């Protein structure tokens, strides 16, 4: 009888242990650590090949939800293409710049149990400066974020990689000018053309991938017209379809018209044009002189074979600017 009770107790104990084991196993299988989720962006995300290093800002936002752990370590890796030099920026307030490690990345950290970790719903900016050359149409930056789960909750924690693209366009847009008719070329060392009110000037700026596969498109043009030292037009022209911008102009007043144009693509590359045209819209004046003998009868001038007729013409210059 004693043996039967002992066996029953052993059986019940075995069932209990097995039940606990299965429960724990199921719970472990179903549990997924929250760690963290981050949205990482770079600004600006377009670059040209300016010789002066430009500043870039990497924004890290912790948006993993209420159960997300705080981010306390950030690494910004130098891109493998297009980037000549990278200079790590200062650490944000409450963080430490740990150095440019192994010639590969800028590392930043803060106390994982402190108040400066990037908690859920918070974001923080990190900066660096870089010089760019064009080897390819884009550079890929790797940014890693490490959360504090392992320290504050005894979990495994997570270091996650994020990949950001910096588009690179180092080619200036192309600006073309066509002066319509009528026109007369100016002197070699002077103005461009003599024109009048019927002359139309056509302008086209292009930044298309057919010219360079890395071109990103036209952004805008600054268009300024100065007549005899006074600005008569100053406007920004925006693109029509991103690749080509066209416009035209004409002038109906004497005299000197200077045109200054600067056109920029989306990467900040610039092309400029200067045009100087003399506009003449004032018709010449012709004067007729009839000597004697002559007679005017009913509005008709009568002369004979010895009467001299003299015609003199002048081209007025109402602005006194040489037009």
PDB file of C-alpha atoms in Angstrom:
ATOM      1  CA  UNK A   1       0.000   0.000   0.000  1.00  0.00           C
ATOM      2  CA  UNK A   2       2.890   2.315   0.874  1.00  0.00           C
ATOM      3  CA  UNK A   3       4.473   1.564  -2.462  1.00  0.00           C
ATOM      4  CA  UNK A   4       1.243   2.455  -4.274  1.00  0.00           C
ATOM      5  CA  UNK A   5       1.014   5.869  -2.493  1.00  0.00           C
ATOM      6  CA  UNK A   6       4.664   6.591  -3.223  1.00  0.00           C
ATOM      7  CA  UNK A   7       4.138   5.781  -6.890  1.00  0.00           C
ATOM      8  CA  UNK A   8       1.064   8.012  -7.047  1.00  0.00           C
ATOM      9  CA  UNK A   9       2.953  10.919  -5.495  1.00  0.00           C
ATOM     10  CA  UNK A  10       5.833  10.431  -7.946  1.00  0.00           C
ATOM     11  CA  UNK A  11       3.389  10.350 -10.863  1.00  0.00           C
ATOM     12  CA  UNK A  12       1.665  13.571  -9.721  1.00  0.00           C
ATOM     13  CA  UNK A  13       5.034  15.307  -9.220  1.00  0.00           C
ATOM     14  CA  UNK A  14       6.161  14.272 -12.713  1.00  0.00           C
ATOM     15  CA  UNK A  15       2.951  15.626 -14.243  1.00  0.00           C
ATOM     16  CA  UNK A  16       3.438  18.941 -12.365  1.00  0.00           C
ATOM     17  CA  UNK A  17       7.050  19.397 -13.482  1.00  0.00           C
ATOM     18  CA  UNK A  18       6.120  18.555 -17.057  1.00  0.00           C
ATOM     19  CA  UNK A  19       3.252  21.046 -16.908  1.00  0.00           C
ATOM     20  CA  UNK A  20       5.529  23.806 -15.611  1.00  0.00           C
ATOM     21  CA  UNK A  21       8.137  22.997 -18.282  1.00  0.00           C
ATOM     22  CA  UNK A  22       5.587  23.168 -21.089  1.00  0.00           C
ATOM     23  CA  UNK A  23       4.163  26.438 -19.740  1.00  0.00           C
ATOM     24  CA  UNK A  24       7.585  28.041 -19.480  1.00  0.00           C
ATOM     25  CA  UNK A  25       8.555  26.781 -22.932  1.00  0.00           C
ATOM     26  CA  UNK A  26       5.365  28.117 -24.491  1.00  0.00           C
ATOM     27  CA  UNK A  27       5.830  31.462 -22.773  1.00  0.00           C
ATOM     28  CA  UNK A  28       9.436  31.673 -23.964  1.00  0.00           C
ATOM     29  CA  UNK A  29       8.441  30.826 -27.512  1.00  0.00           C
ATOM     30  CA  UNK A  30       5.679  33.436 -27.514  1.00  0.00           C
ATOM     31  CA  UNK A  31       7.781  36.242 -25.970  1.00  0.00           C
ATOM     32  CA  UNK A  32       9.433  38.707 -28.329  1.00  0.00           C
ATOM     33  CA  UNK A  33      11.545  41.479 -26.798  1.00  0.00           C
ATOM     34  CA  UNK A  34      10.385  44.940 -27.844  1.00  0.00           C
ATOM     35  CA  UNK A  35      13.947  46.338 -28.132  1.00  0.00           C
ATOM     36  CA  UNK A  36      13.406  49.512 -30.162  1.00  0.00           C
ATOM     37  CA  UNK A  37      12.429  50.827 -33.549  1.00  0.00           C
ATOM     38  CA  UNK A  38      14.011  53.939 -35.021  1.00  0.00           C
ATOM     39  CA  UNK A  39      13.333  56.147 -38.017  1.00  0.00           C
ATOM     40  CA  UNK A  40      16.607  57.618 -39.260  1.00  0.00           C
ATOM     41  CA  UNK A  41      16.893  60.391 -41.871  1.00  0.00           C
ATOM     42  CA  UNK A  42      19.696  62.495 -43.355  1.00  0.00           C
ATOM     43  CA  UNK A  43      19.387  66.159 -44.327  1.00  0.00           C
ATOM     44  CA  UNK A  44      20.169  67.357 -46.866  1.00  0.00           C
ATOM     45  CA  UNK A  45      19.863  64.144 -48.827  1.00  0.00           C
ATOM     46  CA  UNK A  46      21.268  65.699 -52.030  1.00  0.00           C
ATOM     47  CA  UNK A  47      24.868  66.858 -52.530  1.00  0.00           C
ATOM     48  CA  UNK A  48      27.111  68.388 -55.166  1.00  0.00           C
ATOM     49  CA  UNK A  49      30.897  68.410 -55.409  1.00  0.00           C
ATOM     50  CA  UNK A  50      31.551  71.747 -53.741  1.00  0.00           C
ATOM     51  CA  UNK A  51      35.136  71.866 -52.495  1.00  0.00           C
ATOM     52  CA  UNK A  52      33.942  73.200 -49.130  1.00  0.00           C
ATOM     53  CA  UNK A  53      32.788  70.365 -46.823  1.00  0.00           C
ATOM     54  CA  UNK A  54      29.047  70.520 -46.248  1.00  0.00           C
ATOM     55  CA  UNK A  55      27.265  69.834 -42.967  1.00  0.00           C
ATOM     56  CA  UNK A  56      24.788  66.974 -42.807  1.00  0.00           C
ATOM     57  CA  UNK A  57      22.307  66.198 -40.047  1.00  0.00           C
ATOM     58  CA  UNK A  58      21.260  62.683 -39.090  1.00  0.00           C
ATOM     59  CA  UNK A  59      17.990  62.653 -37.156  1.00  0.00           C
ATOM     60  CA  UNK A  60      17.170  59.611 -35.035  1.00  0.00           C
ATOM     61  CA  UNK A  61      13.602  59.158 -33.812  1.00  0.00           C
ATOM     62  CA  UNK A  62      12.606  56.381 -31.434  1.00  0.00           C
ATOM     63  CA  UNK A  63       9.127  55.349 -32.567  1.00  0.00           C
ATOM     64  CA  UNK A  64       8.912  51.798 -31.286  1.00  0.00           C
ATOM     65  CA  UNK A  65       5.835  52.264 -29.103  1.00  0.00           C
ATOM     66  CA  UNK A  66       5.281  52.480 -25.355  1.00  0.00           C
ATOM     67  CA  UNK A  67       7.249  49.286 -24.660  1.00  0.00           C
ATOM     68  CA  UNK A  68      10.284  50.407 -26.671  1.00  0.00           C
ATOM     69  CA  UNK A  69      13.620  50.717 -24.892  1.00  0.00           C
ATOM     70  CA  UNK A  70      15.736  53.872 -25.009  1.00  0.00           C
ATOM     71  CA  UNK A  71      18.571  54.390 -27.512  1.00  0.00           C
ATOM     72  CA  UNK A  72      21.898  55.236 -25.889  1.00  0.00           C
ATOM     73  CA  UNK A  73      24.517  54.526 -28.560  1.00  0.00           C
ATOM     74  CA  UNK A  74      24.738  55.768 -32.166  1.00  0.00           C
ATOM     75  CA  UNK A  75      27.322  55.038 -34.853  1.00  0.00           C
ATOM     76  CA  UNK A  76      27.477  56.909 -38.182  1.00  0.00           C
ATOM     77  CA  UNK A  77      29.597  55.034 -40.722  1.00  0.00           C
ATOM     78  CA  UNK A  78      31.496  56.758 -43.517  1.00  0.00           C
ATOM     79  CA  UNK A  79      29.974  55.922 -46.898  1.00  0.00           C
ATOM     80  CA  UNK A  80      32.185  53.807 -49.138  1.00  0.00           C
ATOM     81  CA  UNK A  81      31.584  55.865 -52.302  1.00  0.00           C
ATOM     82  CA  UNK A  82      31.734  59.584 -53.164  1.00  0.00           C
ATOM     83  CA  UNK A  83      32.872  60.665 -49.674  1.00  0.00           C
ATOM     84  CA  UNK A  84      36.458  61.963 -49.525  1.00  0.00           C
ATOM     85  CA  UNK A  85      36.595  63.171 -45.929  1.00  0.00           C
ATOM     86  CA  UNK A  86      34.224  62.971 -43.006  1.00  0.00           C
ATOM     87  CA  UNK A  87      34.488  65.128 -39.906  1.00  0.00           C
ATOM     88  CA  UNK A  88      32.415  64.009 -36.947  1.00  0.00           C
ATOM     89  CA  UNK A  89      30.283  66.707 -35.367  1.00  0.00           C
ATOM     90  CA  UNK A  90      30.054  67.494 -31.642  1.00  0.00           C
ATOM     91  CA  UNK A  91      27.929  65.317 -29.398  1.00  0.00           C
ATOM     92  CA  UNK A  92      24.404  66.489 -28.541  1.00  0.00           C
ATOM     93  CA  UNK A  93      23.789  67.785 -25.042  1.00  0.00           C
ATOM     94  CA  UNK A  94      24.026  64.965 -22.495  1.00  0.00           C
ATOM     95  CA  UNK A  95      25.924  62.713 -24.926  1.00  0.00           C
ATOM     96  CA  UNK A  96      29.637  61.997 -25.440  1.00  0.00           C
ATOM     97  CA  UNK A  97      31.577  61.839 -28.690  1.00  0.00           C
ATOM     98  CA  UNK A  98      33.579  58.626 -28.369  1.00  0.00           C
ATOM     99  CA  UNK A  99      35.761  59.224 -31.428  1.00  0.00           C
ATOM    100  CA  UNK A 100      36.094  58.280 -35.070  1.00  0.00           C
ATOM    101  CA  UNK A 101      36.608  54.568 -34.516  1.00  0.00           C
ATOM    102  CA  UNK A 102      38.877  52.432 -36.707  1.00  0.00           C
ATOM    103  CA  UNK A 103      38.627  55.004 -39.483  1.00  0.00           C
ATOM    104  CA  UNK A 104      35.081  53.755 -40.088  1.00  0.00           C
ATOM    105  CA  UNK A 105      32.474  55.535 -37.986  1.00  0.00           C
ATOM    106  CA  UNK A 106      31.645  58.388 -35.634  1.00  0.00           C
ATOM    107  CA  UNK A 107      30.437  56.998 -32.304  1.00  0.00           C
ATOM    108  CA  UNK A 108      28.248  58.757 -29.754  1.00  0.00           C
ATOM    109  CA  UNK A 109      26.883  57.482 -26.437  1.00  0.00           C
ATOM    110  CA  UNK A 110      25.117  58.519 -23.254  1.00  0.00           C
ATOM    111  CA  UNK A 111      24.465  56.919 -19.865  1.00  0.00           C
ATOM    112  CA  UNK A 112      22.108  54.008 -20.700  1.00  0.00           C
ATOM    113  CA  UNK A 113      20.339  54.513 -17.366  1.00  0.00           C
ATOM    114  CA  UNK A 114      20.303  58.307 -17.573  1.00  0.00           C
ATOM    115  CA  UNK A 115      17.704  60.794 -18.708  1.00  0.00           C
ATOM    116  CA  UNK A 116      19.356  61.635 -22.032  1.00  0.00           C
ATOM    117  CA  UNK A 117      18.644  58.349 -23.822  1.00  0.00           C
ATOM    118  CA  UNK A 118      16.322  58.695 -26.798  1.00  0.00           C
ATOM    119  CA  UNK A 119      13.075  57.390 -25.363  1.00  0.00           C
ATOM    120  CA  UNK A 120       9.992  56.435 -27.337  1.00  0.00           C
ATOM    121  CA  UNK A 121       8.538  59.479 -29.072  1.00  0.00           C
ATOM    122  CA  UNK A 122      11.781  61.449 -28.821  1.00  0.00           C
ATOM    123  CA  UNK A 123      14.312  62.341 -31.509  1.00  0.00           C
ATOM    124  CA  UNK A 124      17.841  63.714 -31.573  1.00  0.00           C
ATOM    125  CA  UNK A 125      20.134  65.283 -34.203  1.00  0.00           C
ATOM    126  CA  UNK A 126      23.735  64.279 -34.900  1.00  0.00           C
ATOM    127  CA  UNK A 127      25.909  66.182 -37.384  1.00  0.00           C
ATOM    128  CA  UNK A 128      28.967  65.580 -39.527  1.00  0.00           C
ATOM    129  CA  UNK A 129      30.785  67.384 -42.323  1.00  0.00           C
ATOM    130  CA  UNK A 130      31.864  65.697 -45.542  1.00  0.00           C
ATOM    131  CA  UNK A 131      33.515  66.491 -48.859  1.00  0.00           C
ATOM    132  CA  UNK A 132      31.969  64.834 -51.900  1.00  0.00           C
ATOM    133  CA  UNK A 133      33.316  63.692 -55.266  1.00  0.00           C
ATOM    134  CA  UNK A 134      31.224  61.956 -57.874  1.00  0.00           C
ATOM    135  CA  UNK A 135      32.046  58.284 -58.298  1.00  0.00           C
ATOM    136  CA  UNK A 136      28.461  57.083 -58.382  1.00  0.00           C
ATOM    137  CA  UNK A 137      25.019  58.724 -58.321  1.00  0.00           C
ATOM    138  CA  UNK A 138      24.459  57.971 -54.632  1.00  0.00           C
ATOM    139  CA  UNK A 139      26.281  57.337 -51.368  1.00  0.00           C
ATOM    140  CA  UNK A 140      24.911  54.937 -48.773  1.00  0.00           C
ATOM    141  CA  UNK A 141      25.454  55.758 -45.111  1.00  0.00           C
ATOM    142  CA  UNK A 142      25.026  53.074 -42.476  1.00  0.00           C
ATOM    143  CA  UNK A 143      23.781  54.274 -39.080  1.00  0.00           C
ATOM    144  CA  UNK A 144      23.445  51.919 -36.118  1.00  0.00           C
ATOM    145  CA  UNK A 145      21.352  52.465 -32.983  1.00  0.00           C
ATOM    146  CA  UNK A 146      21.751  50.477 -29.754  1.00  0.00           C
ATOM    147  CA  UNK A 147      19.082  50.302 -27.043  1.00  0.00           C
ATOM    148  CA  UNK A 148      19.472  49.852 -23.282  1.00  0.00           C
ATOM    149  CA  UNK A 149      17.322  46.751 -22.758  1.00  0.00           C
ATOM    150  CA  UNK A 150      20.299  44.625 -21.709  1.00  0.00           C
ATOM    151  CA  UNK A 151      21.192  47.096 -18.980  1.00  0.00           C
ATOM    152  CA  UNK A 152      17.843  48.225 -17.565  1.00  0.00           C
ATOM    153  CA  UNK A 153      15.864  45.002 -18.048  1.00  0.00           C
ATOM    154  CA  UNK A 154      18.435  42.253 -18.301  1.00  0.00           C
ATOM    155  CA  UNK A 155      17.396  41.351 -21.826  1.00  0.00           C
ATOM    156  CA  UNK A 156      19.524  40.924 -24.905  1.00  0.00           C
ATOM    157  CA  UNK A 157      19.149  44.478 -26.232  1.00  0.00           C
ATOM    158  CA  UNK A 158      19.431  45.226 -29.922  1.00  0.00           C
ATOM    159  CA  UNK A 159      21.779  47.120 -32.221  1.00  0.00           C
ATOM    160  CA  UNK A 160      19.970  47.903 -35.454  1.00  0.00           C
ATOM    161  CA  UNK A 161      21.360  49.131 -38.761  1.00  0.00           C
ATOM    162  CA  UNK A 162      19.710  51.777 -40.920  1.00  0.00           C
ATOM    163  CA  UNK A 163      20.803  52.709 -44.456  1.00  0.00           C
ATOM    164  CA  UNK A 164      20.484  56.264 -45.778  1.00  0.00           C
ATOM    165  CA  UNK A 165      21.024  57.458 -49.342  1.00  0.00           C
ATOM    166  CA  UNK A 166      22.754  60.703 -50.254  1.00  0.00           C
ATOM    167  CA  UNK A 167      22.127  61.530 -53.924  1.00  0.00           C
ATOM    168  CA  UNK A 168      25.103  63.114 -55.696  1.00  0.00           C
ATOM    169  CA  UNK A 169      24.897  65.436 -58.732  1.00  0.00           C
ATOM    170  CA  UNK A 170      28.059  67.324 -59.671  1.00  0.00           C
ATOM    171  CA  UNK A 171      27.129  68.565 -63.154  1.00  0.00           C
ATOM    172  CA  UNK A 172      26.017  72.140 -63.816  1.00  0.00           C
ATOM    173  CA  UNK A 173      22.752  72.638 -65.702  1.00  0.00           C
ATOM    174  CA  UNK A 174      22.961  73.830 -69.327  1.00  0.00           C
ATOM    175  CA  UNK A 175      21.631  77.321 -70.171  1.00  0.00           C
ATOM    176  CA  UNK A 176      20.994  78.288 -73.785  1.00  0.00           C
ATOM    177  CA  UNK A 177      19.977  81.652 -75.289  1.00  0.00           C
ATOM    178  CA  UNK A 178      18.575  82.418 -78.746  1.00  0.00           C
ATOM    179  CA  UNK A 179      18.005  85.996 -79.934  1.00  0.00           C
ATOM    180  CA  UNK A 180      15.319  86.206 -82.613  1.00  0.00           C
ATOM    181  CA  UNK A 181      14.933  88.644 -85.506  1.00  0.00           C
ATOM    182  CA  UNK A 182      15.358  91.471 -86.220  1.00  0.00           C
ATOM    183  CA  UNK A 183      18.845  91.870 -84.761  1.00  0.00           C
ATOM    184  CA  UNK A 184      22.226  93.334 -85.664  1.00  0.00           C
ATOM    185  CA  UNK A 185      25.377  92.059 -83.948  1.00  0.00           C
ATOM    186  CA  UNK A 186      27.152  94.539 -81.722  1.00  0.00           C
ATOM    187  CA  UNK A 187      30.895  95.214 -81.673  1.00  0.00           C
ATOM    188  CA  UNK A 188      33.235  92.449 -80.532  1.00  0.00           C
ATOM    189  CA  UNK A 189      34.194  94.261 -77.338  1.00  0.00           C
ATOM    190  CA  UNK A 190      30.763  95.771 -76.667  1.00  0.00           C
ATOM    191  CA  UNK A 191      27.149  94.799 -76.459  1.00  0.00           C
ATOM    192  CA  UNK A 192      25.689  91.627 -77.965  1.00  0.00           C
ATOM    193  CA  UNK A 193      22.960  92.876 -80.335  1.00  0.00           C
ATOM    194  CA  UNK A 194      20.925  95.782 -81.582  1.00  0.00           C
ATOM    195  CA  UNK A 195      17.282  94.722 -81.277  1.00  0.00           C
ATOM    196  CA  UNK A 196      13.824  96.286 -81.273  1.00  0.00           C
ATOM    197  CA  UNK A 197      10.384  95.631 -79.814  1.00  0.00           C
ATOM    198  CA  UNK A 198       9.719  92.846 -82.334  1.00  0.00           C
ATOM    199  CA  UNK A 199      12.765  90.852 -81.261  1.00  0.00           C
ATOM    200  CA  UNK A 200      12.068  87.905 -78.963  1.00  0.00           C
ATOM    201  CA  UNK A 201      14.743  86.382 -76.715  1.00  0.00           C
ATOM    202  CA  UNK A 202      14.371  82.680 -75.912  1.00  0.00           C
ATOM    203  CA  UNK A 203      15.964  80.972 -72.893  1.00  0.00           C
ATOM    204  CA  UNK A 204      16.201  77.255 -72.085  1.00  0.00           C
ATOM    205  CA  UNK A 205      17.850  75.597 -69.093  1.00  0.00           C
ATOM    206  CA  UNK A 206      18.246  71.815 -68.991  1.00  0.00           C
ATOM    207  CA  UNK A 207      19.374  69.355 -66.309  1.00  0.00           C
ATOM    208  CA  UNK A 208      18.263  66.029 -67.730  1.00  0.00           C
ATOM    209  CA  UNK A 209      19.544  62.490 -67.291  1.00  0.00           C
ATOM    210  CA  UNK A 210      20.160  62.394 -71.043  1.00  0.00           C
ATOM    211  CA  UNK A 211      23.038  64.813 -70.396  1.00  0.00           C
ATOM    212  CA  UNK A 212      24.263  63.066 -67.230  1.00  0.00           C
ATOM    213  CA  UNK A 213      22.666  60.041 -65.580  1.00  0.00           C
ATOM    214  CA  UNK A 214      23.130  61.583 -62.143  1.00  0.00           C
ATOM    215  CA  UNK A 215      21.313  64.822 -62.960  1.00  0.00           C
ATOM    216  CA  UNK A 216      18.397  65.417 -60.596  1.00  0.00           C
ATOM    217  CA  UNK A 217      16.601  68.239 -62.398  1.00  0.00           C
ATOM    218  CA  UNK A 218      16.287  72.024 -62.486  1.00  0.00           C
ATOM    219  CA  UNK A 219      15.320  73.815 -59.296  1.00  0.00           C
ATOM    220  CA  UNK A 220      14.922  77.490 -60.257  1.00  0.00           C
ATOM    221  CA  UNK A 221      16.440  80.448 -62.150  1.00  0.00           C
ATOM    222  CA  UNK A 222      17.032  83.997 -60.951  1.00  0.00           C
ATOM    223  CA  UNK A 223      16.256  86.372 -63.823  1.00  0.00           C
ATOM    224  CA  UNK A 224      17.174  90.069 -63.551  1.00  0.00           C
ATOM    225  CA  UNK A 225      16.836  92.760 -66.248  1.00  0.00           C
ATOM    226  CA  UNK A 226      18.414  96.202 -65.821  1.00  0.00           C
ATOM    227  CA  UNK A 227      17.532  99.052 -68.211  1.00  0.00           C
ATOM    228  CA  UNK A 228      19.954 101.966 -68.207  1.00  0.00           C
ATOM    229  CA  UNK A 229      20.985 101.211 -64.627  1.00  0.00           C
ATOM    230  CA  UNK A 230      17.474 100.613 -63.244  1.00  0.00           C
ATOM    231  CA  UNK A 231      16.131  97.149 -62.369  1.00  0.00           C
ATOM    232  CA  UNK A 232      12.925  96.575 -64.340  1.00  0.00           C
ATOM    233  CA  UNK A 233      12.520  92.838 -63.705  1.00  0.00           C
ATOM    234  CA  UNK A 234      13.657  90.597 -60.853  1.00  0.00           C
ATOM    235  CA  UNK A 235      11.968  87.226 -60.581  1.00  0.00           C
ATOM    236  CA  UNK A 236      12.482  83.584 -59.783  1.00  0.00           C
ATOM    237  CA  UNK A 237      11.432  81.097 -62.429  1.00  0.00           C
ATOM    238  CA  UNK A 238      10.580  77.561 -61.340  1.00  0.00           C
ATOM    239  CA  UNK A 239      10.779  74.401 -63.392  1.00  0.00           C
ATOM    240  CA  UNK A 240       8.069  73.081 -65.667  1.00  0.00           C
ATOM    241  CA  UNK A 241       8.805  69.359 -65.568  1.00  0.00           C
ATOM    242  CA  UNK A 242      11.982  69.090 -63.522  1.00  0.00           C
ATOM    243  CA  UNK A 243      14.350  68.656 -66.457  1.00  0.00           C
ATOM    244  CA  UNK A 244      13.664  71.647 -68.726  1.00  0.00           C
ATOM    245  CA  UNK A 245      12.703  75.250 -68.022  1.00  0.00           C
ATOM    246  CA  UNK A 246      11.864  77.592 -70.903  1.00  0.00           C
ATOM    247  CA  UNK A 247      10.841  81.244 -71.069  1.00  0.00           C
ATOM    248  CA  UNK A 248      11.019  84.205 -73.427  1.00  0.00           C
ATOM    249  CA  UNK A 249      11.133  87.988 -73.203  1.00  0.00           C
ATOM    250  CA  UNK A 250      11.063  91.145 -75.339  1.00  0.00           C
ATOM    251  CA  UNK A 251      11.568  94.849 -74.642  1.00  0.00           C
ATOM    252  CA  UNK A 252       9.659  97.877 -75.885  1.00  0.00           C
ATOM    253  CA  UNK A 253      11.732 100.738 -74.435  1.00  0.00           C
ATOM    254  CA  UNK A 254      15.108 102.264 -75.337  1.00  0.00           C
ATOM    255  CA  UNK A 255      18.021 101.634 -74.546  1.00  0.00           C
ATOM    256  CA  UNK A 256      20.613  99.420 -72.767  1.00  0.00           C
ATOM    257  CA  UNK A 257      19.144  96.176 -71.458  1.00  0.00           C
ATOM    258  CA  UNK A 258      21.413  93.989 -69.335  1.00  0.00           C
ATOM    259  CA  UNK A 259      20.231  90.487 -68.478  1.00  0.00           C
ATOM    260  CA  UNK A 260      21.666  88.511 -65.551  1.00  0.00           C
ATOM    261  CA  UNK A 261      20.630  84.862 -65.155  1.00  0.00           C
ATOM    262  CA  UNK A 262      21.626  82.277 -62.554  1.00  0.00           C
ATOM    263  CA  UNK A 263      20.069  78.814 -62.796  1.00  0.00           C
ATOM    264  CA  UNK A 264      20.368  76.148 -60.101  1.00  0.00           C
ATOM    265  CA  UNK A 265      19.665  72.438 -60.143  1.00  0.00           C
ATOM    266  CA  UNK A 266      18.344  70.499 -57.145  1.00  0.00           C
ATOM    267  CA  UNK A 267      21.884  69.758 -55.968  1.00  0.00           C
ATOM    268  CA  UNK A 268      22.827  73.452 -55.961  1.00  0.00           C
ATOM    269  CA  UNK A 269      25.000  73.390 -59.088  1.00  0.00           C
ATOM    270  CA  UNK A 270      24.765  76.728 -60.902  1.00  0.00           C
ATOM    271  CA  UNK A 271      25.154  78.091 -64.431  1.00  0.00           C
ATOM    272  CA  UNK A 272      25.043  81.806 -65.246  1.00  0.00           C
ATOM    273  CA  UNK A 273      24.571  84.004 -68.311  1.00  0.00           C
ATOM    274  CA  UNK A 274      25.060  87.703 -69.055  1.00  0.00           C
ATOM    275  CA  UNK A 275      23.458  89.406 -72.073  1.00  0.00           C
ATOM    276  CA  UNK A 276      23.738  93.075 -73.071  1.00  0.00           C
ATOM    277  CA  UNK A 277      21.462  94.311 -75.851  1.00  0.00           C
ATOM    278  CA  UNK A 278      20.743  97.809 -77.107  1.00  0.00           C
ATOM    279  CA  UNK A 279      17.045  98.287 -77.802  1.00  0.00           C
ATOM    280  CA  UNK A 280      15.959 100.905 -80.333  1.00  0.00           C
ATOM    281  CA  UNK A 281      12.204 101.400 -80.592  1.00  0.00           C
ATOM    282  CA  UNK A 282      12.310 105.088 -81.568  1.00  0.00           C
ATOM    283  CA  UNK A 283      11.864 105.606 -85.338  1.00  0.00           C
ATOM    284  CA  UNK A 284      14.165 107.976 -87.204  1.00  0.00           C
ATOM    285  CA  UNK A 285      12.947 111.476 -88.115  1.00  0.00           C
ATOM    286  CA  UNK A 286      13.291 112.727 -91.719  1.00  0.00           C
ATOM    287  CA  UNK A 287      13.177 116.441 -92.579  1.00  0.00           C
ATOM    288  CA  UNK A 288      12.506 117.729 -96.109  1.00  0.00           C
ATOM    289  CA  UNK A 289      13.659 121.185 -97.334  1.00  0.00           C
ATOM    290  CA  UNK A 290      12.569 122.681-100.707  1.00  0.00           C
ATOM    291  CA  UNK A 291      14.378 125.713-102.053  1.00  0.00           C
ATOM    292  CA  UNK A 292      12.946 128.412-104.307  1.00  0.00           C
ATOM    293  CA  UNK A 293      11.494 128.663-106.797  1.00  0.00           C
ATOM    294  CA  UNK A 294       8.456 126.839-105.496  1.00  0.00           C
ATOM    295  CA  UNK A 295       4.773 127.412-105.079  1.00  0.00           C
ATOM    296  CA  UNK A 296       2.211 125.701-102.900  1.00  0.00           C
ATOM    297  CA  UNK A 297      -1.282 125.528-104.387  1.00  0.00           C
ATOM    298  CA  UNK A 298      -4.068 123.644-102.631  1.00  0.00           C
ATOM    299  CA  UNK A 299      -1.549 121.705-100.543  1.00  0.00           C
ATOM    300  CA  UNK A 300       0.551 120.703-103.541  1.00  0.00           C
ATOM    301  CA  UNK A 301       4.157 121.902-103.870  1.00  0.00           C
ATOM    302  CA  UNK A 302       5.067 123.087-107.370  1.00  0.00           C
ATOM    303  CA  UNK A 303       8.730 123.335-108.346  1.00  0.00           C
ATOM    304  CA  UNK A 304      10.820 123.683-111.491  1.00  0.00           C
ATOM    305  CA  UNK A 305      14.106 122.221-112.708  1.00  0.00           C
ATOM    306  CA  UNK A 306      16.346 124.468-110.599  1.00  0.00           C
ATOM    307  CA  UNK A 307      14.530 123.867-107.300  1.00  0.00           C
ATOM    308  CA  UNK A 308      16.635 121.869-104.799  1.00  0.00           C
ATOM    309  CA  UNK A 309      15.071 119.279-102.540  1.00  0.00           C
ATOM    310  CA  UNK A 310      17.085 118.298 -99.469  1.00  0.00           C
ATOM    311  CA  UNK A 311      16.267 115.354 -97.193  1.00  0.00           C
ATOM    312  CA  UNK A 312      17.981 115.031 -93.805  1.00  0.00           C
ATOM    313  CA  UNK A 313      17.409 112.166 -91.363  1.00  0.00           C
ATOM    314  CA  UNK A 314      18.287 111.795 -87.671  1.00  0.00           C
ATOM    315  CA  UNK A 315      17.800 108.885 -85.277  1.00  0.00           C
ATOM    316  CA  UNK A 316      16.650 110.397 -81.981  1.00  0.00           C
ATOM    317  CA  UNK A 317      18.175 109.164 -78.743  1.00  0.00           C
ATOM    318  CA  UNK A 318      15.556 110.064 -76.127  1.00  0.00           C
ATOM    319  CA  UNK A 319      17.418 108.333 -73.308  1.00  0.00           C
ATOM    320  CA  UNK A 320      20.797 109.834 -74.259  1.00  0.00           C
ATOM    321  CA  UNK A 321      22.285 106.364 -73.671  1.00  0.00           C
ATOM    322  CA  UNK A 322      23.582 105.856 -77.192  1.00  0.00           C
ATOM    323  CA  UNK A 323      20.513 104.249 -78.769  1.00  0.00           C
TER     324      UNK A 323
END
